[in-house]
Tab-separated table of C-alpha atoms and ligand atoms in Angstrom:
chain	number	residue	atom	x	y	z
A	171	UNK	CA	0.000	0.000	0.000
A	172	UNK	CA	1.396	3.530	-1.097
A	173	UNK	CA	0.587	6.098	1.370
A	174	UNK	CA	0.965	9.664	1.211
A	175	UNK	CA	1.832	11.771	4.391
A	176	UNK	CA	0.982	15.340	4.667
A	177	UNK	CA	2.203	17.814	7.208
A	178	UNK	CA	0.719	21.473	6.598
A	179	UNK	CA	1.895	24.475	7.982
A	180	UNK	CA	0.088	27.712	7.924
A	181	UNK	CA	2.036	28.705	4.772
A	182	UNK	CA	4.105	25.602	3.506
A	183	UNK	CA	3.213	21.802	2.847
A	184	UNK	CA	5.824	19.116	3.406
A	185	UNK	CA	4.579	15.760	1.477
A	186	UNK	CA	5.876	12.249	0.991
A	187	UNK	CA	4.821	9.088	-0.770
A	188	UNK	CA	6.242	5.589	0.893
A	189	UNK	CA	5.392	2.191	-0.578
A	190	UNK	CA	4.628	0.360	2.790
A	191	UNK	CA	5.538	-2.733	1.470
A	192	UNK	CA	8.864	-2.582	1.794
A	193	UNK	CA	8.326	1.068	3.514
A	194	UNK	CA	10.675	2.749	0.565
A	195	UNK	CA	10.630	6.627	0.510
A	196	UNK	CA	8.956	6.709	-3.413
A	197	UNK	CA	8.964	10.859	-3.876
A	198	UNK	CA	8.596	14.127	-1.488
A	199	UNK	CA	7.951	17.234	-1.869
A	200	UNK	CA	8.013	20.809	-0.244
A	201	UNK	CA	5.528	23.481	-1.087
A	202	UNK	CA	5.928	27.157	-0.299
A	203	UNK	CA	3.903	30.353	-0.134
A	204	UNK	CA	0.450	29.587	0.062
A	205	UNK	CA	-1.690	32.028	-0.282
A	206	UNK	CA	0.750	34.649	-0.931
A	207	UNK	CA	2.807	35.621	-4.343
A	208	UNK	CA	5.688	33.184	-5.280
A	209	UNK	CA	3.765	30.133	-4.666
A	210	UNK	CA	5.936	27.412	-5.503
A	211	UNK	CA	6.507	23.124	-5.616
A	212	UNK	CA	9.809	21.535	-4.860
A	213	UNK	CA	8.849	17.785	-5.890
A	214	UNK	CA	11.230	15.243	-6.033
A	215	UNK	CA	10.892	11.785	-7.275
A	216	UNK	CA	13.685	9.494	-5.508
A	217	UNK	CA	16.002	9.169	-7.640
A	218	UNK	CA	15.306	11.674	-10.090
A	219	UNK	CA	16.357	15.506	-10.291
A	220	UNK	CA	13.702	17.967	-8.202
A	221	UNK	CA	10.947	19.535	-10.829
A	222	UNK	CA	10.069	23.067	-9.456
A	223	UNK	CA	7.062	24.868	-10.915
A	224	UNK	CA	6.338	28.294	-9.340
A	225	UNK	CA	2.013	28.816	-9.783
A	226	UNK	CA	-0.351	31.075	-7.775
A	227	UNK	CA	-1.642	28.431	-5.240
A	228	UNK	CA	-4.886	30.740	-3.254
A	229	UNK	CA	-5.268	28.201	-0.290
A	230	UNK	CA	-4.385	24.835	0.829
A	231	UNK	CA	-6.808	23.132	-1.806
A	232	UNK	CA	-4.822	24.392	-4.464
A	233	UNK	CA	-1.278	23.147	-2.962
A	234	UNK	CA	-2.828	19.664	-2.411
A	235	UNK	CA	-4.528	20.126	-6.069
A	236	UNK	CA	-0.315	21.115	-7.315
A	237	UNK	CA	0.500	17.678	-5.007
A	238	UNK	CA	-2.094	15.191	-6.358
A	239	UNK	CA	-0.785	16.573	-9.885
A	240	UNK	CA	2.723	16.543	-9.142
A	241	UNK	CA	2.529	13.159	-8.041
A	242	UNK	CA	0.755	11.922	-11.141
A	243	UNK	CA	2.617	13.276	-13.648
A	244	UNK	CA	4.182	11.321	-16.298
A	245	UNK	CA	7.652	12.376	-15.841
A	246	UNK	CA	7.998	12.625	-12.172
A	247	UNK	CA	4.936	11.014	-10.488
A	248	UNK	CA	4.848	7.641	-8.572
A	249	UNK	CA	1.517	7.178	-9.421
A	250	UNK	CA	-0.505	6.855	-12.596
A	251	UNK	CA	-3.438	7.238	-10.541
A	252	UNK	CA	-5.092	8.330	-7.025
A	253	UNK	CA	-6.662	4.637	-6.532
A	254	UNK	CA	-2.850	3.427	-5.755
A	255	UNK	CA	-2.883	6.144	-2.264
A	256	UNK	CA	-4.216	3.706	0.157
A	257	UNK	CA	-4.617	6.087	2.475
A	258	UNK	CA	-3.341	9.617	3.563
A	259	UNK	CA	-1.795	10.573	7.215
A	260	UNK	CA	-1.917	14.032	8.611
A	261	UNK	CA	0.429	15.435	11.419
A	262	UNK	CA	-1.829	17.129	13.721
A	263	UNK	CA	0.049	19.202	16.218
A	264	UNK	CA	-2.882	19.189	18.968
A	265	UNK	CA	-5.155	16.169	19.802
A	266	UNK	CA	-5.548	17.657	23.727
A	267	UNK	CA	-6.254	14.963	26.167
A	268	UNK	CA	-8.140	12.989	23.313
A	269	UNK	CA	-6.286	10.835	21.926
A	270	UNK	CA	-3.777	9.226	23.173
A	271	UNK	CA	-2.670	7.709	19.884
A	272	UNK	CA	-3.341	7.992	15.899
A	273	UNK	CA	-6.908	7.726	14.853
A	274	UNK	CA	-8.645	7.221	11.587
A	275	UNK	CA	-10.204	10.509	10.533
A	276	UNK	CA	-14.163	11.190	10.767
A	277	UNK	CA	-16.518	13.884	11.538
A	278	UNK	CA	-15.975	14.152	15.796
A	279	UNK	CA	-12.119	13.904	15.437
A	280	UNK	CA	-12.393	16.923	13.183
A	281	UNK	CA	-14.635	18.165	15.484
A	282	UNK	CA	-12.254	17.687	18.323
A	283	UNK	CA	-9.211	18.914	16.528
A	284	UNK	CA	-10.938	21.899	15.929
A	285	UNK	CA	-11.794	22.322	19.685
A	286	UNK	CA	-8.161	21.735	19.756
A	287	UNK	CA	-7.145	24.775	17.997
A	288	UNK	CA	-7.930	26.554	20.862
A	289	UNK	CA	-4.581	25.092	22.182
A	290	UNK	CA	-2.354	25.357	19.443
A	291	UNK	CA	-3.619	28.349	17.332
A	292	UNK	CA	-0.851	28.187	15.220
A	293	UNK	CA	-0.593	24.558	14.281
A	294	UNK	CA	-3.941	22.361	13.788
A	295	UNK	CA	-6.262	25.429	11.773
A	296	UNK	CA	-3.480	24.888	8.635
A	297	UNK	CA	-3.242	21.193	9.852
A	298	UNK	CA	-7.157	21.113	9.654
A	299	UNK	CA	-7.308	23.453	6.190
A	300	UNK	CA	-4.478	20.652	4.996
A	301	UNK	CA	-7.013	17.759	5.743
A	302	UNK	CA	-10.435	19.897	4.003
A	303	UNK	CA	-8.527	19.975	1.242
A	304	UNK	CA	-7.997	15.664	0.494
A	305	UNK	CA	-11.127	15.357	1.752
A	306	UNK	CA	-12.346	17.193	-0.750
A	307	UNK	CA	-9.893	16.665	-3.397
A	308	UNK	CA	-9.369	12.357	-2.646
A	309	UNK	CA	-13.136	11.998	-0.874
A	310	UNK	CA	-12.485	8.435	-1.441
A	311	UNK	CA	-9.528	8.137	0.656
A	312	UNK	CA	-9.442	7.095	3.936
A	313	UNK	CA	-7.021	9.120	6.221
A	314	UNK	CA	-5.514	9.250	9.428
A	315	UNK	CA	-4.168	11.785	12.270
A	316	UNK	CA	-0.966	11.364	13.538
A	317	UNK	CA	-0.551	14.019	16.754
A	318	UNK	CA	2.587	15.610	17.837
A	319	UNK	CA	0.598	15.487	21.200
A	320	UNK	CA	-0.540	11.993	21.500
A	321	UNK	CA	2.876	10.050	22.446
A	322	UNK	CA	3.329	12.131	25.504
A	323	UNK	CA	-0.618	11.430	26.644
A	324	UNK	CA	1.294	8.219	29.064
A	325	UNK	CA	3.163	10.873	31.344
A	326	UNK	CA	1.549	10.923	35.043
A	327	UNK	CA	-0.356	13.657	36.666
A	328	UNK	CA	2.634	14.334	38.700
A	329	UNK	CA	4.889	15.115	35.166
A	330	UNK	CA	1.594	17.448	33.324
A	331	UNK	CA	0.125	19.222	35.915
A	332	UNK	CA	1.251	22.358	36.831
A	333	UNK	CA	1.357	23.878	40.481
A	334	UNK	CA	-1.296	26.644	38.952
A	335	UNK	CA	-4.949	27.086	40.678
A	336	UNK	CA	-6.073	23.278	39.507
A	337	UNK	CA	-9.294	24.710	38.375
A	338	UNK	CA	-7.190	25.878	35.373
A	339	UNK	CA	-6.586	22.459	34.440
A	340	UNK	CA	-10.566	21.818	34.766
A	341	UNK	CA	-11.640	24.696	33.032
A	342	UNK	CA	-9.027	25.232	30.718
A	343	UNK	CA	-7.012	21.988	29.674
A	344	UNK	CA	-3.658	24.254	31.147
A	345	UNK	CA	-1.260	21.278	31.511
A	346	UNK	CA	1.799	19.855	29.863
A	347	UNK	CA	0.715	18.500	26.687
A	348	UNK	CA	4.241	18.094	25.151
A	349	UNK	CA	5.084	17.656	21.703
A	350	UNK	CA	7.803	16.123	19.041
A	351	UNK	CA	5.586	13.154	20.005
A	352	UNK	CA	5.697	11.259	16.756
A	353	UNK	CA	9.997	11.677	16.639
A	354	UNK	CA	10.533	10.420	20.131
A	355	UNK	CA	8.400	7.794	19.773
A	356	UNK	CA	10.049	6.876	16.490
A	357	UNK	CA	13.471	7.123	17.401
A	358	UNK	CA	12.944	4.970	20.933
A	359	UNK	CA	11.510	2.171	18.801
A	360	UNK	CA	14.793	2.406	16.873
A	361	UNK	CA	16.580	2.433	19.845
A	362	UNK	CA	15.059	-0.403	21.205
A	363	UNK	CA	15.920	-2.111	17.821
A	364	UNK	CA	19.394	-1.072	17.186
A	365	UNK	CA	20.267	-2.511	21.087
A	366	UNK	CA	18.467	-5.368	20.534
A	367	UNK	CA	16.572	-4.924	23.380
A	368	UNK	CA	12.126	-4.751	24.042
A	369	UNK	CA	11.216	-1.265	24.249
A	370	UNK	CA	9.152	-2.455	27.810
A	371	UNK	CA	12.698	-3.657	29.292
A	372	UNK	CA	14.688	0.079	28.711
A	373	UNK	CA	14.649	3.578	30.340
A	374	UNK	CA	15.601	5.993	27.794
A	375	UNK	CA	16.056	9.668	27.731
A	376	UNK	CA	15.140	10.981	23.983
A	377	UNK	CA	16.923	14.514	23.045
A	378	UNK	CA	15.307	15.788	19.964
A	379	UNK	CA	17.317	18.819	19.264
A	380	UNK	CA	16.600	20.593	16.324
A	381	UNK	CA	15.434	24.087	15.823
A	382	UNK	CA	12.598	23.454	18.371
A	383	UNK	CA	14.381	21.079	21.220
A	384	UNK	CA	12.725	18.664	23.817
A	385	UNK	CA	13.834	15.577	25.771
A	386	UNK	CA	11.376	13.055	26.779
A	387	UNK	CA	11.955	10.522	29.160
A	388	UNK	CA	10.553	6.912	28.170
A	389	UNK	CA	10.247	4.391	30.946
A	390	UNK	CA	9.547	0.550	29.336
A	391	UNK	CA	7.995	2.282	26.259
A	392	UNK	CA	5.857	4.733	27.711
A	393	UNK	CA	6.698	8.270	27.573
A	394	UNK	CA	7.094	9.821	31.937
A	395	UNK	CA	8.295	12.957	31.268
A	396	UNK	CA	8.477	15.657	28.243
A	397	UNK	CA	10.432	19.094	28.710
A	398	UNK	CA	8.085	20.840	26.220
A	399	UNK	CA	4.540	22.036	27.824
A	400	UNK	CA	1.483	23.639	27.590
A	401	UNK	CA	3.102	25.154	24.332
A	402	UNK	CA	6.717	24.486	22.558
A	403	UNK	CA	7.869	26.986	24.485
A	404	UNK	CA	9.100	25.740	27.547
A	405	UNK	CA	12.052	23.082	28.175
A	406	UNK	CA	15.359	23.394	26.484
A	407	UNK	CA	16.782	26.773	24.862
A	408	UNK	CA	16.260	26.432	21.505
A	409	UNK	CA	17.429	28.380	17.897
A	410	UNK	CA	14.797	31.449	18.756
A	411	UNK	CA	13.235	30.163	21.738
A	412	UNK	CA	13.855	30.966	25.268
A	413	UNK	CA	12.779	27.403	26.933
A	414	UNK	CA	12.364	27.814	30.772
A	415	UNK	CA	12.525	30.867	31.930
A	416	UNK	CA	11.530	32.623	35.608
A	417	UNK	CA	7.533	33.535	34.910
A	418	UNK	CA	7.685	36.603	36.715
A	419	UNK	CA	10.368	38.011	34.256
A	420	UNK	CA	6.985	38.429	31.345
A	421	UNK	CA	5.671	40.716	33.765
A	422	UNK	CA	9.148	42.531	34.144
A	423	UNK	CA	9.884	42.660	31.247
A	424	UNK	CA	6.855	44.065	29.423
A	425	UNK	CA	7.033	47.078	31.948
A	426	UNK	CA	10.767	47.724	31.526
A	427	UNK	CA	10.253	47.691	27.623
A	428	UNK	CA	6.687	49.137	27.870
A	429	UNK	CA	5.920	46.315	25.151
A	430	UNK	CA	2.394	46.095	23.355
A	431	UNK	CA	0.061	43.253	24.221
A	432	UNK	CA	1.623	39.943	22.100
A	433	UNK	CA	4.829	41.455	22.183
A	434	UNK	CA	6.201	39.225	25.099
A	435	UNK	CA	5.413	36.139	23.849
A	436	UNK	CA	6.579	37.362	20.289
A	437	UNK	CA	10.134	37.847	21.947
A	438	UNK	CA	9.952	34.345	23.930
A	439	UNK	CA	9.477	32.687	20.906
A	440	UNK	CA	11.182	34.409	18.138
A	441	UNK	CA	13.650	36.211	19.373
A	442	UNK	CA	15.204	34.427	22.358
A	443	UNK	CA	17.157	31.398	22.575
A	444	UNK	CA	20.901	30.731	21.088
A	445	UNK	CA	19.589	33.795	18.722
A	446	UNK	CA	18.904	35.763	21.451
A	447	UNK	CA	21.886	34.959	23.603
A	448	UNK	CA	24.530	35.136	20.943
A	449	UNK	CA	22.874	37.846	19.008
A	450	UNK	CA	24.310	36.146	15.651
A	451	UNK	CA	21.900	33.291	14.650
A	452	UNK	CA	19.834	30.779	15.620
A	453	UNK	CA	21.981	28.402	13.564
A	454	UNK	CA	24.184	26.297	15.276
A	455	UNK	CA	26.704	25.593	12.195
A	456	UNK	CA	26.802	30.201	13.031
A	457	UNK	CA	27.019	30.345	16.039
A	458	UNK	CA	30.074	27.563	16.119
A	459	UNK	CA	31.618	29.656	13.289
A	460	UNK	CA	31.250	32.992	15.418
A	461	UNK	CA	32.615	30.780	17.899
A	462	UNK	CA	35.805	29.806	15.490
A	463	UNK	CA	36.459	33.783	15.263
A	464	UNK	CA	36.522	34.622	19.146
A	465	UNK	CA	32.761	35.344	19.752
A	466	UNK	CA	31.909	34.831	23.464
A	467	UNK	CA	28.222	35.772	23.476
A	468	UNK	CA	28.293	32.609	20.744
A	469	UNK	CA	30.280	30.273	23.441
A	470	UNK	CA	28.186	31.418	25.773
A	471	UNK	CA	24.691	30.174	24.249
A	472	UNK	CA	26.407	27.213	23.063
A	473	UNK	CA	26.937	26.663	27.264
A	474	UNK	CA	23.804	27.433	28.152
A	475	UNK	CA	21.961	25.148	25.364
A	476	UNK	CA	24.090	22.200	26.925
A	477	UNK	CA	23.463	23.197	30.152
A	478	UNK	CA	19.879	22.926	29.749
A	479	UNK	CA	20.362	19.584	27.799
A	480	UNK	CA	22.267	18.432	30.592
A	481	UNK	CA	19.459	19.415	33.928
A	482	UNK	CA	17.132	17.578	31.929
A	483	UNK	CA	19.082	14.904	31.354
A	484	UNK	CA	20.113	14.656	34.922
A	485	UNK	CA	15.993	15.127	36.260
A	486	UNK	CA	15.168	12.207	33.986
A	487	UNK	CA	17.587	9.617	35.446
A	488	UNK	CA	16.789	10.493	38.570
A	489	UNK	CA	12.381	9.974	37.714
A	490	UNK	CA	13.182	6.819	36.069
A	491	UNK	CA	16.196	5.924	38.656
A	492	UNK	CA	18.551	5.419	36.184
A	493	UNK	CA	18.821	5.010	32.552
A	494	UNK	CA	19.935	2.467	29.777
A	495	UNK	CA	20.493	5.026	26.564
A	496	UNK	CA	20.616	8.457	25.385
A	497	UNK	CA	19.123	9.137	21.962
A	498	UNK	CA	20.546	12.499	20.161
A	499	UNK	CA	18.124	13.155	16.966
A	500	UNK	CA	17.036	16.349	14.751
A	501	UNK	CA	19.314	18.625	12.899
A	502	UNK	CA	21.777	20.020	16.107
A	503	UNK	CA	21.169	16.387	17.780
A	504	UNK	CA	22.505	14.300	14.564
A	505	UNK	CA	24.911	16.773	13.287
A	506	UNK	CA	26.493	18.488	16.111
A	507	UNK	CA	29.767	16.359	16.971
A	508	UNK	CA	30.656	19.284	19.584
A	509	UNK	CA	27.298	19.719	20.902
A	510	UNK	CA	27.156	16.169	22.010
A	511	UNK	CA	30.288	16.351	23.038
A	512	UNK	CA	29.436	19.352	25.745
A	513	UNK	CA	26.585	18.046	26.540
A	514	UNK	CA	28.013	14.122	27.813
A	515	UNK	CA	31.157	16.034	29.215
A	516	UNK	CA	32.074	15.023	32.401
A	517	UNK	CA	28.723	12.939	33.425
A	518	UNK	CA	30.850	9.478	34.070
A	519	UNK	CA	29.410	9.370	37.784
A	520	UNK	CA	26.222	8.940	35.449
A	521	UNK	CA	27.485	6.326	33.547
A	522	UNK	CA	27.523	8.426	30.556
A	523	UNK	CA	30.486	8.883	28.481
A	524	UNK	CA	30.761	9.356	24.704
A	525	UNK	CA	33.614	7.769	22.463
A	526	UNK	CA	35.296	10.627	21.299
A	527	UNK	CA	35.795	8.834	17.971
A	528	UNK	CA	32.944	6.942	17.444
A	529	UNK	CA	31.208	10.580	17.764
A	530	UNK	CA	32.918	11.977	14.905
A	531	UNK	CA	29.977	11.294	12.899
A	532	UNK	CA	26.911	13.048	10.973
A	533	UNK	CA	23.408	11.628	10.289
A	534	UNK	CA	24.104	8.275	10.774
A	535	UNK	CA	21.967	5.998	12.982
A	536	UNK	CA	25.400	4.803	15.472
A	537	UNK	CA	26.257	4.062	19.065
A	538	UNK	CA	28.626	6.992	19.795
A	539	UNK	CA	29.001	5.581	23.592
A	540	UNK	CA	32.500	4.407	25.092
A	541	UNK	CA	32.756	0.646	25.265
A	542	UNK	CA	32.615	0.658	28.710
A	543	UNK	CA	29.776	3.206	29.271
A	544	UNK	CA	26.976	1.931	31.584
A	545	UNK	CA	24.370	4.375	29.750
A	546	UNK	CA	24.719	4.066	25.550
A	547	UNK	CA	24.578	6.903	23.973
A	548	UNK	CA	23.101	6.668	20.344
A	549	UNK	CA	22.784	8.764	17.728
A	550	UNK	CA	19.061	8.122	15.247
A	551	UNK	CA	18.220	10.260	12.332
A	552	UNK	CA	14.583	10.914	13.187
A	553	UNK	CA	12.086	10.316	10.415
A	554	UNK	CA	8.506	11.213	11.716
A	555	UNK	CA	6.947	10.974	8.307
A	556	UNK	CA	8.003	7.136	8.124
A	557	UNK	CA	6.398	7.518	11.590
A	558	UNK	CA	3.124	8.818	10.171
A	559	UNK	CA	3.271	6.560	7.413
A	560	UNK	CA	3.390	3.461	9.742
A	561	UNK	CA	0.614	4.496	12.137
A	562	UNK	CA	-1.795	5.298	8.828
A	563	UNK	CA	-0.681	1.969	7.770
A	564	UNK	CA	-1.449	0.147	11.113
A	565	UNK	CA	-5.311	1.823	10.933
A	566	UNK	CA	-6.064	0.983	7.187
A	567	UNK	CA	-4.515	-2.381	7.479
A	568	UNK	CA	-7.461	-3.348	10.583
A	569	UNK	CA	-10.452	-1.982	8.137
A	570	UNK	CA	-9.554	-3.948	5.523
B	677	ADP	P1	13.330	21.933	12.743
B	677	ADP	O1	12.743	20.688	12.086
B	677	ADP	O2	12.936	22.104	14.167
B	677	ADP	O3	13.233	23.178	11.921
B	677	ADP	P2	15.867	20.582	12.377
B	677	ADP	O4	15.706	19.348	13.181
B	677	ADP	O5	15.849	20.466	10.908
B	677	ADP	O6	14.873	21.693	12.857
B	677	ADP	O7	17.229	21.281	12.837
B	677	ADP	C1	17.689	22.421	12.200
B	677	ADP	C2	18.899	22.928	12.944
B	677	ADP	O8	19.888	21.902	13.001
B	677	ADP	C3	19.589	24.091	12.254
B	677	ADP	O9	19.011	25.315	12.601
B	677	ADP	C4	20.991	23.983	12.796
B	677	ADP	O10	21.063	24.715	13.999
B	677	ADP	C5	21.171	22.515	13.127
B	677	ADP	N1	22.130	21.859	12.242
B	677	ADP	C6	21.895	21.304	11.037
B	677	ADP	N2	23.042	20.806	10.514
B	677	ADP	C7	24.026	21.056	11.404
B	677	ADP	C8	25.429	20.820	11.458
B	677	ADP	N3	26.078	20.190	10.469
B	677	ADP	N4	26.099	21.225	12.555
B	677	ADP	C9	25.469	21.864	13.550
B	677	ADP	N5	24.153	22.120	13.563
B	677	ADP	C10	23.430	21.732	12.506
């Protein structure tokens, strides 16, 4: 069955095709601009060179319309015909206290991702537009939500609830929700694989650490603890966001700066984080270059991301009292050979300690632990799409 996985933002579209046969990548694609001039479709079939056709695209219905075509054309399509999709799978940023896993699409789970929205305003309305437009385009097609949400559902009261008036939990779903569900979850079933080991026997500590950062900690499969919250803003530092920070400073801050209503949480999440600190980029390949050239604001937020790396890894041994493997994924967590290396510094009491060698690596699923290291520390591309792709799969496959 060929299955196509969508994941819409409010002005993009990222796309993929994967036979799940043999779960082969067959083309993806990357569309930008919607709704505003420039539209444009990166689509690549694997293996070929990427076709790029710039056309106005008004809304979501026209990007999937550019998709659907794209993926049927003669040249570069992997189809010759919408009857080979088996089935579609959204990401869904938000599914609340819902759903606790994937879920075949139907009226009431639209229903509740659009009660959802009021929790992520930024995230499920394009995810929702994203899923309007198959059903209206491929009404035939069965599809599937896949929340960002839904892995972290498992964590106990104690992790999600926050020391807040607990009628704001009643009245207003304020909790930790967590998100980067769908990578940890994919990259601690690889774990689990690559050690040779059942998920249900291992305590693992997840760091996905890409733009956006969290760590989750996964006790015998099920997820305990997630350093993201009631939004992506809290947890780690991360390229423009400012992770945990004292609430009282929003307060202070707004007065010192006399900023306008929105402005706050505009600098939280924009403007703050190894950006903000190092006042060069929210790049790490910049930031280690500014480093290279004597820049101390750009050491400095390098310390402070591993810092925060490093608390959390430290709370999560101790709430799952102790810890078999460390899992480094996302674009700073599989590419950054002297992040990792700050971050496992001097934690042998810990039982962690990285091979200085072994960790001279990029992108490649590897153990990067010493020999001798009592914790393994791995490194796992993520790949939520495949993710997706395998939870729509799992649903179709039981209606058949
Ligand atoms: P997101 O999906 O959250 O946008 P990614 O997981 O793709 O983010 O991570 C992107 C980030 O990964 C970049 O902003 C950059 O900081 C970091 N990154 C990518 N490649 C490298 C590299 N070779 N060395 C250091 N950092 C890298």
């Amino acid at each position: 069955m060929k299955i196509l996985v969508i994941n819409c933002g409010s002005s993009s579209l990222k796309y993929q095709i994967l036979d799940m046969t043999n779960e082969t990548l067959l083309c993806k694609g990357l569309v930008e601009k919607i709704g505003i001039d420039g539209s444009v479709i990166n689509h690549t079939k694997i293996g070929q060179d990427k076709f790029v056709l710039e056309t106005p695209m008004k809304d979501h219905k026209d990007a999937i319309a550019q998709v659907l075509a794209a993926i049927q054309d003669p040249d570069h399509g992997v189809v010759t015909s919408m009857s080979e999709i088996g089935a579609v799978g959204h990401r869904v940023v938000h599914g609340g206290e819902h759903y606790a896993d994937s879920v075949l699409i139907d009226d009431e789970v639209m229903k509740v991702i659009e009660e959802c929205s009021d929790l992520a305003p930024l995230h499920n309305p394009p995810n929702i537009a994203g899923i309007e437009a198959c059903k209206a385009l491929m009404p035939d097609t069965p599809m599937v939500a896949v929340f960002d949400t839904a892995f972290h559902q498992t964590m106990p009261p104690e992790s999600y609830i926050y020391a807040l008036p607990y009628e704001y939990y009643t009245k207003y779903g304020i909790r930790r929700y967590g998100f980067h569900g769908t990578s940890h979850k994919y990259v601690a079933r690889r774990a689990a694989e690559m050690l040779n080991v059942s998920l249900e026997d291992l305590k693992l500590i997840t760091c996905h650490l890409g733009n956006g950062a969290s760590v989750s900690a996964i006790k015998h499969g099920k997820c305990i603890d997630t350093s993201m919250g009631f939004t992506p803003l809290e947890g780690l530092v991360m390229g423009t966001r400012s992770g945990d920070i004292d609430p009282a400073l929003v307060t202070y801050i707004r007065e010192k700066e006399n900023l306008a209503p929105g402005k706050a949480n505009e600098i939280l999440n924009k403007k703050s984080g190894v950006l903000g600190i190092s006042g060069v980029s929210s790049d790490f390949r910049d930031i280690e270059a500014a480093v290279e050239e004597g820049n101390e604001r750009a050491a400095l937020a390098l310390k402070v991301f591993a810092h925060k790396v490093r608390f959390y890894i430290g709370a999560y041994i101790a709430e799952m009292n102790g810890c078999d493997a460390i899992v480094f994924t996302a674009g700073v967590g599989e590419n950054d050979i002297t992040m990792r290396e700050l971050i496992c510094h001097d934690l042998g009491n810990l039982g962690i300690k990285i091979d200085p060698l072994k960790n001279k690596i990029r992108g490649k699923e590897t153990i990067i632990s010493a020999d001798d290291a009592k914790v393994k520390a791995l490194l796992i591309p993520t790949n939520e799409e495949l993710m997706i792709a395998r939870d729509t799969f799992q649903i179709i496959k039981k209606l058949k």
